[in-house]
mmCIF file of C-alpha atoms in Angstrom:
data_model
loop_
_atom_site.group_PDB
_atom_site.id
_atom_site.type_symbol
_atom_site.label_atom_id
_atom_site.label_comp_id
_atom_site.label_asym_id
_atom_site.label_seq_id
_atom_site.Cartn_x
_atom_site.Cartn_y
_atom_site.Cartn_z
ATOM 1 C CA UNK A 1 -332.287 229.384 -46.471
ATOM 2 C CA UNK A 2 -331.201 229.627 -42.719
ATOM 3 C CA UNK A 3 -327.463 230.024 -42.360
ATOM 4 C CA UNK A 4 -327.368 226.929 -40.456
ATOM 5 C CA UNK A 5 -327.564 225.196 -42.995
ATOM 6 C CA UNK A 6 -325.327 223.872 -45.271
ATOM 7 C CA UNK A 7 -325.694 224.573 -48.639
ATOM 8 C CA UNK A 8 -326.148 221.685 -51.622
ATOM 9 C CA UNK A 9 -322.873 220.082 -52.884
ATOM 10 C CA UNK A 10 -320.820 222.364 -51.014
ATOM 11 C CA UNK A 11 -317.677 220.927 -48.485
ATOM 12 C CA UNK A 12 -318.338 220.844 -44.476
ATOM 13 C CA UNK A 13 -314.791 221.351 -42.717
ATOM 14 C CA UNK A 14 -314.319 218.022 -40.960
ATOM 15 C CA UNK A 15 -315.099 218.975 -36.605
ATOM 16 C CA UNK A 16 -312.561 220.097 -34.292
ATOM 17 C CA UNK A 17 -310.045 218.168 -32.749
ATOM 18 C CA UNK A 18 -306.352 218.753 -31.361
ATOM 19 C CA UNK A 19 -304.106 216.289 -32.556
ATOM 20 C CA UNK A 20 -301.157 217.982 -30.079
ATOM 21 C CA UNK A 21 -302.390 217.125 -27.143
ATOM 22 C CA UNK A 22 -303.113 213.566 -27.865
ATOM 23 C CA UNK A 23 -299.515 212.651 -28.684
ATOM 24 C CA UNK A 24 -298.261 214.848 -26.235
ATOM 25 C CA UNK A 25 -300.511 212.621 -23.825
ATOM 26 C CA UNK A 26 -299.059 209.113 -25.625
ATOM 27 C CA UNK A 27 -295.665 210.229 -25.886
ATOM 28 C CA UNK A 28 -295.545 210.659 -22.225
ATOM 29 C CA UNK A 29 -296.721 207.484 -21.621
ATOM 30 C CA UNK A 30 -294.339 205.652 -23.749
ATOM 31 C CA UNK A 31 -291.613 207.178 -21.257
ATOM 32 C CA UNK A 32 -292.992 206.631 -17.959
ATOM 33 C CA UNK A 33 -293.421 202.466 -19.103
ATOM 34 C CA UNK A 34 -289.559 202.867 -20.235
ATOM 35 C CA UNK A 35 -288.615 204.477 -17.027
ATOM 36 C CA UNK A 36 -290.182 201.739 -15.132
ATOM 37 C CA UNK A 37 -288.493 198.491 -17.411
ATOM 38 C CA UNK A 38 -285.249 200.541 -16.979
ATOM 39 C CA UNK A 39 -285.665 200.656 -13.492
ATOM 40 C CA UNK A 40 -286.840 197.249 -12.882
ATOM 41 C CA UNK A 41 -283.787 196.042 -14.868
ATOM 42 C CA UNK A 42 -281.300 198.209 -13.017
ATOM 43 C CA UNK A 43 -282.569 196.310 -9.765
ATOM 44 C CA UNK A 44 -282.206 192.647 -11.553
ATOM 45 C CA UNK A 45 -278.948 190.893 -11.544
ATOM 46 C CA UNK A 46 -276.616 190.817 -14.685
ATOM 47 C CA UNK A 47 -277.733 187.307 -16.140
ATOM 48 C CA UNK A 48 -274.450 184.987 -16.419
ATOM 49 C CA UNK A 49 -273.075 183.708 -19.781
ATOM 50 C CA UNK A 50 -272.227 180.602 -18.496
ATOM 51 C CA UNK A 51 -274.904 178.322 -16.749
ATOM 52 C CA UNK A 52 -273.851 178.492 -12.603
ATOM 53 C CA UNK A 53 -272.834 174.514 -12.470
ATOM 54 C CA UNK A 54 -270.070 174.773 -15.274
ATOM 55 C CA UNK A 55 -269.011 178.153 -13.244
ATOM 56 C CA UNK A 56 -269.111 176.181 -10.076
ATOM 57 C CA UNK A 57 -267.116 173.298 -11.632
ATOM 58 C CA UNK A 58 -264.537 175.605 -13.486
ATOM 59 C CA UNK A 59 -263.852 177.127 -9.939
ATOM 60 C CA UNK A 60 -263.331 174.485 -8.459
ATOM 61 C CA UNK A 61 -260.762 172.941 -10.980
ATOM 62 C CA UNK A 62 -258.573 176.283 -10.693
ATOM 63 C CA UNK A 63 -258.857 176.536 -6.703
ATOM 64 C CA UNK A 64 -257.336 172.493 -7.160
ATOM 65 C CA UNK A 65 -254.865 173.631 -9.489
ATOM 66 C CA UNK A 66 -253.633 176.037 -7.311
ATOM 67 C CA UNK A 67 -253.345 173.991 -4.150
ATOM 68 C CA UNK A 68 -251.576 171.525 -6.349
ATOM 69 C CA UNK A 69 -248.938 174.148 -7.521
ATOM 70 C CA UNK A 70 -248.583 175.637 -3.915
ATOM 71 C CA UNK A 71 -248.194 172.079 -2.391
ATOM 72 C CA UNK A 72 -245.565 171.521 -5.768
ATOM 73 C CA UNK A 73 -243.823 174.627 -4.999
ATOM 74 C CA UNK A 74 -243.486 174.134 -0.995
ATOM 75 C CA UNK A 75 -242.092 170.212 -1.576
ATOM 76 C CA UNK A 76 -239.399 172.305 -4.623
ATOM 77 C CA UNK A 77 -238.539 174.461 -2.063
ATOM 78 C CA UNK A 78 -237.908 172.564 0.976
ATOM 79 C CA UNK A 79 -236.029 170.004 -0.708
ATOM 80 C CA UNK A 80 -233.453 172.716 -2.979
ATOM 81 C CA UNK A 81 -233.344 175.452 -0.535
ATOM 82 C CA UNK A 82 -229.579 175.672 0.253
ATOM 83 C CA UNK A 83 -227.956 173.821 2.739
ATOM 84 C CA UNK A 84 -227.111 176.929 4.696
ATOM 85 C CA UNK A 85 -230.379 178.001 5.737
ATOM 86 C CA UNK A 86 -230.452 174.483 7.865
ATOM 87 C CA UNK A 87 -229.967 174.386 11.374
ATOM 88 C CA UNK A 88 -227.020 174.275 13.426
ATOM 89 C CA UNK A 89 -227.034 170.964 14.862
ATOM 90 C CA UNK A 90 -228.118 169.578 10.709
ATOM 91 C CA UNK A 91 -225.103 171.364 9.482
ATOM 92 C CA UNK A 92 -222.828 169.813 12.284
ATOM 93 C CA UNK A 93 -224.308 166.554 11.705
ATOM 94 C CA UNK A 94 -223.615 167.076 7.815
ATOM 95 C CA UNK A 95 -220.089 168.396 8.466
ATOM 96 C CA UNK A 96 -219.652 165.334 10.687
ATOM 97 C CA UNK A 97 -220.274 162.900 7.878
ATOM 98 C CA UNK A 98 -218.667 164.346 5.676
ATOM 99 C CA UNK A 99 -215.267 164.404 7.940
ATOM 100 C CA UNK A 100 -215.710 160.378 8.640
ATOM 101 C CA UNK A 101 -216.599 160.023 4.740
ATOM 102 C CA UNK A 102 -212.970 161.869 4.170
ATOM 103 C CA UNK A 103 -211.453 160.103 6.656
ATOM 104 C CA UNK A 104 -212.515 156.697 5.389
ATOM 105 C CA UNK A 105 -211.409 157.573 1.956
ATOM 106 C CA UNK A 106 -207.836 158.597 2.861
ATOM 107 C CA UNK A 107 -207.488 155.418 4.373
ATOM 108 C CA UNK A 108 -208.473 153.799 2.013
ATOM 109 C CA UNK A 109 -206.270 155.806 -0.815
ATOM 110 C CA UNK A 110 -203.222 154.986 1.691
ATOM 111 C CA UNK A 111 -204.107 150.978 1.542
ATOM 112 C CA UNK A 112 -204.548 151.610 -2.056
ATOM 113 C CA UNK A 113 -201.381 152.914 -2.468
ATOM 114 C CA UNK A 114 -199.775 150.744 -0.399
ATOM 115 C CA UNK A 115 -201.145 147.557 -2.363
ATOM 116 C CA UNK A 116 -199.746 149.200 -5.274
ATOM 117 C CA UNK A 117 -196.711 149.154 -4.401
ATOM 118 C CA UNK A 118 -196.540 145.745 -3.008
ATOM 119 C CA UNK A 119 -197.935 144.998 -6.715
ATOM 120 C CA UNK A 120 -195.337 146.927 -7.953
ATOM 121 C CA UNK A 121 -192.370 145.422 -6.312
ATOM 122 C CA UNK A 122 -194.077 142.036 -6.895
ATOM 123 C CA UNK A 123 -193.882 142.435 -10.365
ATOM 124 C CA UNK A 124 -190.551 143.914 -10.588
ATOM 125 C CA UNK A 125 -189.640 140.966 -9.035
ATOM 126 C CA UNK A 126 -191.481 138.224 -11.066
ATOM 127 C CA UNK A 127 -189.970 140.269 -14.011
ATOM 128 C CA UNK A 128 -186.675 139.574 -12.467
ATOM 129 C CA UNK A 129 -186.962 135.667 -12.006
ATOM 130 C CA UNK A 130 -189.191 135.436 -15.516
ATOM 131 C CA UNK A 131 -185.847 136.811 -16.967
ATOM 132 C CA UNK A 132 -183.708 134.805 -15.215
ATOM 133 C CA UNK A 133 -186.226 131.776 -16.129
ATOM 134 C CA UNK A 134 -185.753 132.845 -19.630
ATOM 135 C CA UNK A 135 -182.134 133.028 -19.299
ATOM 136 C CA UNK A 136 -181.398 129.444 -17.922
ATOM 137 C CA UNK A 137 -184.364 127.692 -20.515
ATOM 138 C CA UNK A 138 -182.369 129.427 -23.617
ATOM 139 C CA UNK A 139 -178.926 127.923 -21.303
ATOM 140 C CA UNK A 140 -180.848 124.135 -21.094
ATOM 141 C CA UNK A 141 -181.978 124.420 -24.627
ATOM 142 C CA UNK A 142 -177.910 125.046 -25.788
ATOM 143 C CA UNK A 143 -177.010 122.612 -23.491
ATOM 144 C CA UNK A 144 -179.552 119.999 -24.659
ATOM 145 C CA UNK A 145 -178.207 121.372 -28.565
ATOM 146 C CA UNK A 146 -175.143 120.762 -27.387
ATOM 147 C CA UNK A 147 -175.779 116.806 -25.760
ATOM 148 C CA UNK A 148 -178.136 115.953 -29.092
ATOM 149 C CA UNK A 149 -175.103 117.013 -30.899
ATOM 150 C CA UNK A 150 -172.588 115.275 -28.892
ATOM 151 C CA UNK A 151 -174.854 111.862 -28.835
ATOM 152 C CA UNK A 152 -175.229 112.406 -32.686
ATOM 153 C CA UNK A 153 -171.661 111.913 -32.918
ATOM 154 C CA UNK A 154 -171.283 108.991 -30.408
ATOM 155 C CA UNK A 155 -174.290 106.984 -32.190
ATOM 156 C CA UNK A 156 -172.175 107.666 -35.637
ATOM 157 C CA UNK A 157 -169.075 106.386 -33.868
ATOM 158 C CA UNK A 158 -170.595 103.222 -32.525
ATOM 159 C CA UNK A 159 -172.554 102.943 -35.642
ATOM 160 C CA UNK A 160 -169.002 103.135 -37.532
ATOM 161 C CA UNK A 161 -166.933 101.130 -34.729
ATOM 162 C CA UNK A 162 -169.842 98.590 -34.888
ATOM 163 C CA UNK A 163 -169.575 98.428 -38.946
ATOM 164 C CA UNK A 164 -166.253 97.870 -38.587
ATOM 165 C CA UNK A 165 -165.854 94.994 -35.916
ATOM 166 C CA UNK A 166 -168.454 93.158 -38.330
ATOM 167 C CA UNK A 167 -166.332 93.580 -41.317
ATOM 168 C CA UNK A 168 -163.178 92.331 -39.023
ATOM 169 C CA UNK A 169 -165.406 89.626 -38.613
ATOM 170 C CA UNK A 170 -165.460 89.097 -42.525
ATOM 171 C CA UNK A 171 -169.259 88.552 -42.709
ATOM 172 C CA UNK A 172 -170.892 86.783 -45.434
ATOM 173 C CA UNK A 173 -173.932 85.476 -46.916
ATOM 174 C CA UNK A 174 -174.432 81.932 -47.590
ATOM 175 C CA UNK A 175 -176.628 81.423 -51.434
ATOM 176 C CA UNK A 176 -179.764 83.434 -51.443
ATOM 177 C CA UNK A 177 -183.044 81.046 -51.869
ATOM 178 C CA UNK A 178 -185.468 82.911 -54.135
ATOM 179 C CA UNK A 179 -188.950 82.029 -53.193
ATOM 180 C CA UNK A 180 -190.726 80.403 -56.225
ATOM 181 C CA UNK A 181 -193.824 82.295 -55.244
ATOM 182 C CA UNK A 182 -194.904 85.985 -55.214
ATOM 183 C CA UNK A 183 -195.160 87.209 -51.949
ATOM 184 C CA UNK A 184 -197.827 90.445 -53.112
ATOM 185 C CA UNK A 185 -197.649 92.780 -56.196
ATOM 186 C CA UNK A 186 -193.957 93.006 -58.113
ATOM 187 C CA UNK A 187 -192.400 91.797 -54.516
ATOM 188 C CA UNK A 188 -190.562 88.187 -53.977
ATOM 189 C CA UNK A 189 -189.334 86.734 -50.799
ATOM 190 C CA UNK A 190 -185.702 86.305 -50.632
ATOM 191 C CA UNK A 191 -183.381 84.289 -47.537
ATOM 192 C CA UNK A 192 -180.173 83.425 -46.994
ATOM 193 C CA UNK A 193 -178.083 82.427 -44.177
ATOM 194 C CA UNK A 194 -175.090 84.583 -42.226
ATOM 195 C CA UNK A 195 -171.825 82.661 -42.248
ATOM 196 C CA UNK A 196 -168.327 83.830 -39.861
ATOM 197 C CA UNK A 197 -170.012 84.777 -36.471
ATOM 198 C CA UNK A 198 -167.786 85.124 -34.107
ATOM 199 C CA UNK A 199 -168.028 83.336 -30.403
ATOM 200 C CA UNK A 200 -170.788 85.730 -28.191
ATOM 201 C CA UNK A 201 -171.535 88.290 -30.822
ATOM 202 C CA UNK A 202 -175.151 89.243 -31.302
ATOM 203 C CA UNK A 203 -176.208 87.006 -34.288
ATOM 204 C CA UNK A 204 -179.277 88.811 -34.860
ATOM 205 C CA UNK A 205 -177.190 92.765 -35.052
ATOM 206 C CA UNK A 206 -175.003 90.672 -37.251
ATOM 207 C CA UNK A 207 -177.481 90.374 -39.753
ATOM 208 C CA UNK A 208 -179.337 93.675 -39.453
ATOM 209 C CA UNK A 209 -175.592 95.520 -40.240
ATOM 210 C CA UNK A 210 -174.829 92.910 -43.073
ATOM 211 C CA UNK A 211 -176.060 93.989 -46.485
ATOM 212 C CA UNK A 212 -176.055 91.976 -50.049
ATOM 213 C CA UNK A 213 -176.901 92.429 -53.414
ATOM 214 C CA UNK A 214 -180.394 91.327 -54.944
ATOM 215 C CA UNK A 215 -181.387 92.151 -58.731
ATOM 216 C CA UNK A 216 -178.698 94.746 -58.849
ATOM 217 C CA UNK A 217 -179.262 96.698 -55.865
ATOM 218 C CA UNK A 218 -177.255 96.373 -52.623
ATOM 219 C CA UNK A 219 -180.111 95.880 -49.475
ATOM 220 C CA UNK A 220 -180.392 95.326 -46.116
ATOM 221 C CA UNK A 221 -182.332 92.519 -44.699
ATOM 222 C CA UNK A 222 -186.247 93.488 -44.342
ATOM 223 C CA UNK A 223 -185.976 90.702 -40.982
ATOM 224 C CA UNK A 224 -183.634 88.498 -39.588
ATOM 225 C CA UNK A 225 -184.236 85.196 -37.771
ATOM 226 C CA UNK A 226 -182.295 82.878 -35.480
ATOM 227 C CA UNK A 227 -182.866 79.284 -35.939
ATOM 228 C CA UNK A 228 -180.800 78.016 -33.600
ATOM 229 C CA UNK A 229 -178.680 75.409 -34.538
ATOM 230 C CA UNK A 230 -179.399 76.386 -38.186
ATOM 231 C CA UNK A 231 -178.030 79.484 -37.763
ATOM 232 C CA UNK A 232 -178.952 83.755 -38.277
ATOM 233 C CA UNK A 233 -181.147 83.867 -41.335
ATOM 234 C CA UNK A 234 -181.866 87.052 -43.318
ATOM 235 C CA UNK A 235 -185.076 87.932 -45.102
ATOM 236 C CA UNK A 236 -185.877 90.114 -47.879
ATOM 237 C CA UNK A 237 -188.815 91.386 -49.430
ATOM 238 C CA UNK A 238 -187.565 92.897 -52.787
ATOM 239 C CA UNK A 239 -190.102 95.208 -54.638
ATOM 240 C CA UNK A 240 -188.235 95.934 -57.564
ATOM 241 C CA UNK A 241 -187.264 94.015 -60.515
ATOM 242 C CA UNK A 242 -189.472 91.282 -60.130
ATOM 243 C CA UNK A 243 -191.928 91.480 -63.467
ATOM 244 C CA UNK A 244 -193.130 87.578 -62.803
ATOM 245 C CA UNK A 245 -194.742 89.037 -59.901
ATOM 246 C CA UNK A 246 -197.186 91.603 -61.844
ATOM 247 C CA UNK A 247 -200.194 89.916 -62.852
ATOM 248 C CA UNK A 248 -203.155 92.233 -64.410
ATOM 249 C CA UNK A 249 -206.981 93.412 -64.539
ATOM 250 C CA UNK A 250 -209.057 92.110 -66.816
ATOM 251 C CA UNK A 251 -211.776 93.974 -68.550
ATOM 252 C CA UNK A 252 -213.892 96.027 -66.124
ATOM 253 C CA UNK A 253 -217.594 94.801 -66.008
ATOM 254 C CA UNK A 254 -219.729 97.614 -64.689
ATOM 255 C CA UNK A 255 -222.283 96.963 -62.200
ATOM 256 C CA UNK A 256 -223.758 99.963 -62.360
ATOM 257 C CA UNK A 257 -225.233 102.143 -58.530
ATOM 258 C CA UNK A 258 -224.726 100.579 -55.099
ATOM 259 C CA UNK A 259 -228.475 100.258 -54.420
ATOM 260 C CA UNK A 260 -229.516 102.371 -51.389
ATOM 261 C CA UNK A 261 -228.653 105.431 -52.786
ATOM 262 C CA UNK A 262 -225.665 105.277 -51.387
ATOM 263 C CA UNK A 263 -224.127 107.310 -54.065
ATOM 264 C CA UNK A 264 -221.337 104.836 -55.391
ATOM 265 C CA UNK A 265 -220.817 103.090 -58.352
ATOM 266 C CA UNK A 266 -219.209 99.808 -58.921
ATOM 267 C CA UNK A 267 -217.182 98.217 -61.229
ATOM 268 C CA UNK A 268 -215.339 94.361 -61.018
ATOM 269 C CA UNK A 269 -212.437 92.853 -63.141
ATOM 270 C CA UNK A 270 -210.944 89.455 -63.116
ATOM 271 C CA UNK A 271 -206.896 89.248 -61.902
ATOM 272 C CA UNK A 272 -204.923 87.591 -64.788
ATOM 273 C CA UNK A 273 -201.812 86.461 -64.669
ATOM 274 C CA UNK A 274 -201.098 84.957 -61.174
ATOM 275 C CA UNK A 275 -198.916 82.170 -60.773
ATOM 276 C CA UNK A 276 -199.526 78.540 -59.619
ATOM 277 C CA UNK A 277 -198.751 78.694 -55.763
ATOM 278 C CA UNK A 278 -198.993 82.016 -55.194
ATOM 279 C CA UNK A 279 -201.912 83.475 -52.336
ATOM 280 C CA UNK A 280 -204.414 84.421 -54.721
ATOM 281 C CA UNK A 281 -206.078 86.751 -51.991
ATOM 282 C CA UNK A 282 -202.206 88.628 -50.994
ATOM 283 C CA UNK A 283 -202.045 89.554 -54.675
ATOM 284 C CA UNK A 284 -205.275 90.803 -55.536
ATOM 285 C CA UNK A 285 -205.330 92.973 -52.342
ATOM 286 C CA UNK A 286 -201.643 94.502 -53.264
ATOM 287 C CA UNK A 287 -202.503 94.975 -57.293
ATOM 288 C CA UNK A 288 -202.948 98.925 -58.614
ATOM 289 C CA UNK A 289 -206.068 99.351 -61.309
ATOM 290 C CA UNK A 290 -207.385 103.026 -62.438
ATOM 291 C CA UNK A 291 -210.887 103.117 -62.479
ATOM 292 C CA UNK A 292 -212.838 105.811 -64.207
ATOM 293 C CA UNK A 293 -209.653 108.164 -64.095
ATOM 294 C CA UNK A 294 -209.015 107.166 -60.295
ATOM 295 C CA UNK A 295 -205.590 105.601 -59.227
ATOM 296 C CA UNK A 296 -206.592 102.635 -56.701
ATOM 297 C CA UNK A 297 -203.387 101.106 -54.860
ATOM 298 C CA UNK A 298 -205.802 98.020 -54.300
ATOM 299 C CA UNK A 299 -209.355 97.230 -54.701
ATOM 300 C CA UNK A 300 -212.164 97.901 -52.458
ATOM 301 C CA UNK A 301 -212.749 94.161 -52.497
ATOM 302 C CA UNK A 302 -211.854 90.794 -53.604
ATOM 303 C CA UNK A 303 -213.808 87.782 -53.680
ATOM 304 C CA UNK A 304 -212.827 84.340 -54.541
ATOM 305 C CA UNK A 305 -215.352 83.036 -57.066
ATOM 306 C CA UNK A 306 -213.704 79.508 -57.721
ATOM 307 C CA UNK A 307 -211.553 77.794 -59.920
ATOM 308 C CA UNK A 308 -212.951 78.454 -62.988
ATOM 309 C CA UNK A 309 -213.702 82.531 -62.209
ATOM 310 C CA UNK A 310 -210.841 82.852 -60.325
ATOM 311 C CA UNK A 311 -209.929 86.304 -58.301
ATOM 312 C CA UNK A 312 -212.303 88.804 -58.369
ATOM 313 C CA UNK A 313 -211.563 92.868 -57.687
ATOM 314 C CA UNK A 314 -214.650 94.781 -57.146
ATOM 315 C CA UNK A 315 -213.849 98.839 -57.078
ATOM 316 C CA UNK A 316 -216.528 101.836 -55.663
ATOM 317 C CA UNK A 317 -215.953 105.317 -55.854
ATOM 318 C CA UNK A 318 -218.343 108.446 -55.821
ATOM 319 C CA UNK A 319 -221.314 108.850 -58.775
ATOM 320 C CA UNK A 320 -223.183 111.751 -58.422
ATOM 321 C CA UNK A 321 -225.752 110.057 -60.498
ATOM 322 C CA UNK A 322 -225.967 107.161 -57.928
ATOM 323 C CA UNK A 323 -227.829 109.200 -55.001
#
């Protein structure tokens, strides 16, 4: 066996390489290709965050807002600056205005004050005569005390003087004549003639100041009339005592609503008791009635309804149940 040549089944060491040099070699490499992106980046421009239109944009609103507050801050300044820091010939101007402007108000604070005092004697004065006013009205209304007072008296006197020429006169009444008709509710008619007038005395004043006695009372005459030749008559209308005169209602008769809703409710009765002659439609009209708890001092209405029916009163007054 040649000692070239390998012996069976035994291990060959693998051939020789050097495993140093190779990735010394590669390792070198790798730095010179970093060196070279390093570089090329250090001669490239930072890339922007921001794309360059919104920069452009956002620099252009600030640059505006800062004219804006520059041109806001010149216009603040001009206008509040202090007035010192103006010119000469401003300031004299200024000054001057401001010596008419005082001027102008002290004359007018003079005519002020002199209108005041006009006012003020003005009103001292209408004080003055609004007292004396006062004064002389409170004298007139004495004085006109005084002359109602005094004319009181005088009217009594005549009244009294009067009364007692007529009774010198010895005044009388000739017979009443009692009328044989009613002339309204309880009331008769009553006349009699003035006797003893003396030559050019006022007839008529003569009867108004002569009084008589009817149904127990002692009256004046209600009128007096001058006939003439006939003589001064006096009238009476006597209200009291008179029971012939007092005729009644009959039965009410209701009639139920007003139609129309006119929210009143009526009721008739039939007058009794009226005497032959009298005016059926004078006593119906002056003839009392309660109605439903009312007092009436007539009727609403009366109709004549004949011979037979006689005088009619017809009464309305508020239903609530009528509307």
């Amino acid at each position: 066996m040649s000692e070239t040549e390998p012996l069976l089944g035994s291990r060959t060491p693998p051939p020789f390489y050097s495993p140093v040099a190779e990735d010394v070699n590669e390792w070198v490499q790798t730095v010179q290709r970093h060196d070279v992106r390093k570089q090329r980046n250090e001669d490239k421009p930072p890339s922007p965050l921001l794309p360059r239109n919104v920069i452009s944009k956002a620099i252009l609103v600030v640059a505006m807002f800062m004219m804006v507050a520059v041109t806001v801050f010149c216009v603040v300044f001009v206008f509040s600056r202090p007035r010192d820091i103006l010119d000469p010939i401003e300031r004299e101007n200024i000054r001057r205005e401001w010596r008419l402007e005082r001027a102008n108000h002290d004359n007018e604070h003079k005519q002020w004050e002199l209108e005041r005092k006009d006012y003020d004697e003005f009103k001292l004065l209408w004080g003055n005569e609004k007292m004396q006013y006062e004064k002389e009205l409170q004298m007139r209304e004495r004085e006109r005390a005084e002359w109602e007072a005094e004319k009181a008296r005088h009217n009594a006197e005549d009244r009294r003087w009067e009364q007692e020429r007529w009774e010198r006169m010895q005044l009388y009444w000739g017979n009443l004549w009692r009328n044989n008709h009613c002339h309204a509710y309880a009331t008769r008619e009553y006349t009699a003639r003035l006797w003893n007038i003396a030559p050019g005395a006022d007839g008529v004043v003569a009867c108004q100041r002569t009084s008589t006695m009817i149904n127990g009372r002692t009256i004046m005459p209600s009128s007096c009339e001058d006939r003439g030749r006939d003589g001064i008559h006096g009238h009476w209308l006597v209200d009291f005592g008179e029971t012939a005169c007092q005729p009644y209602w009959d039965t009410l008769s209701d009639k139920g609503c007003v139609p129309g809703g006119s929210g009143l409710h009526r009721v008739e009765a039939r007058l009794e008791n009226i005497q032959s002659g009298d005016n059926w439609q004078a006593m119906c009209d002056t003839t009392p009635n309660v109605v439903s708890g009312i007092k009436f001092n007539r009727p609403t209405s009366c109709e004549n309804r004949g011979f037979w029916y006689g005088m009619v009163g017809i009464w309305e007054y508020r239903d609530a149940g009528c509307y």
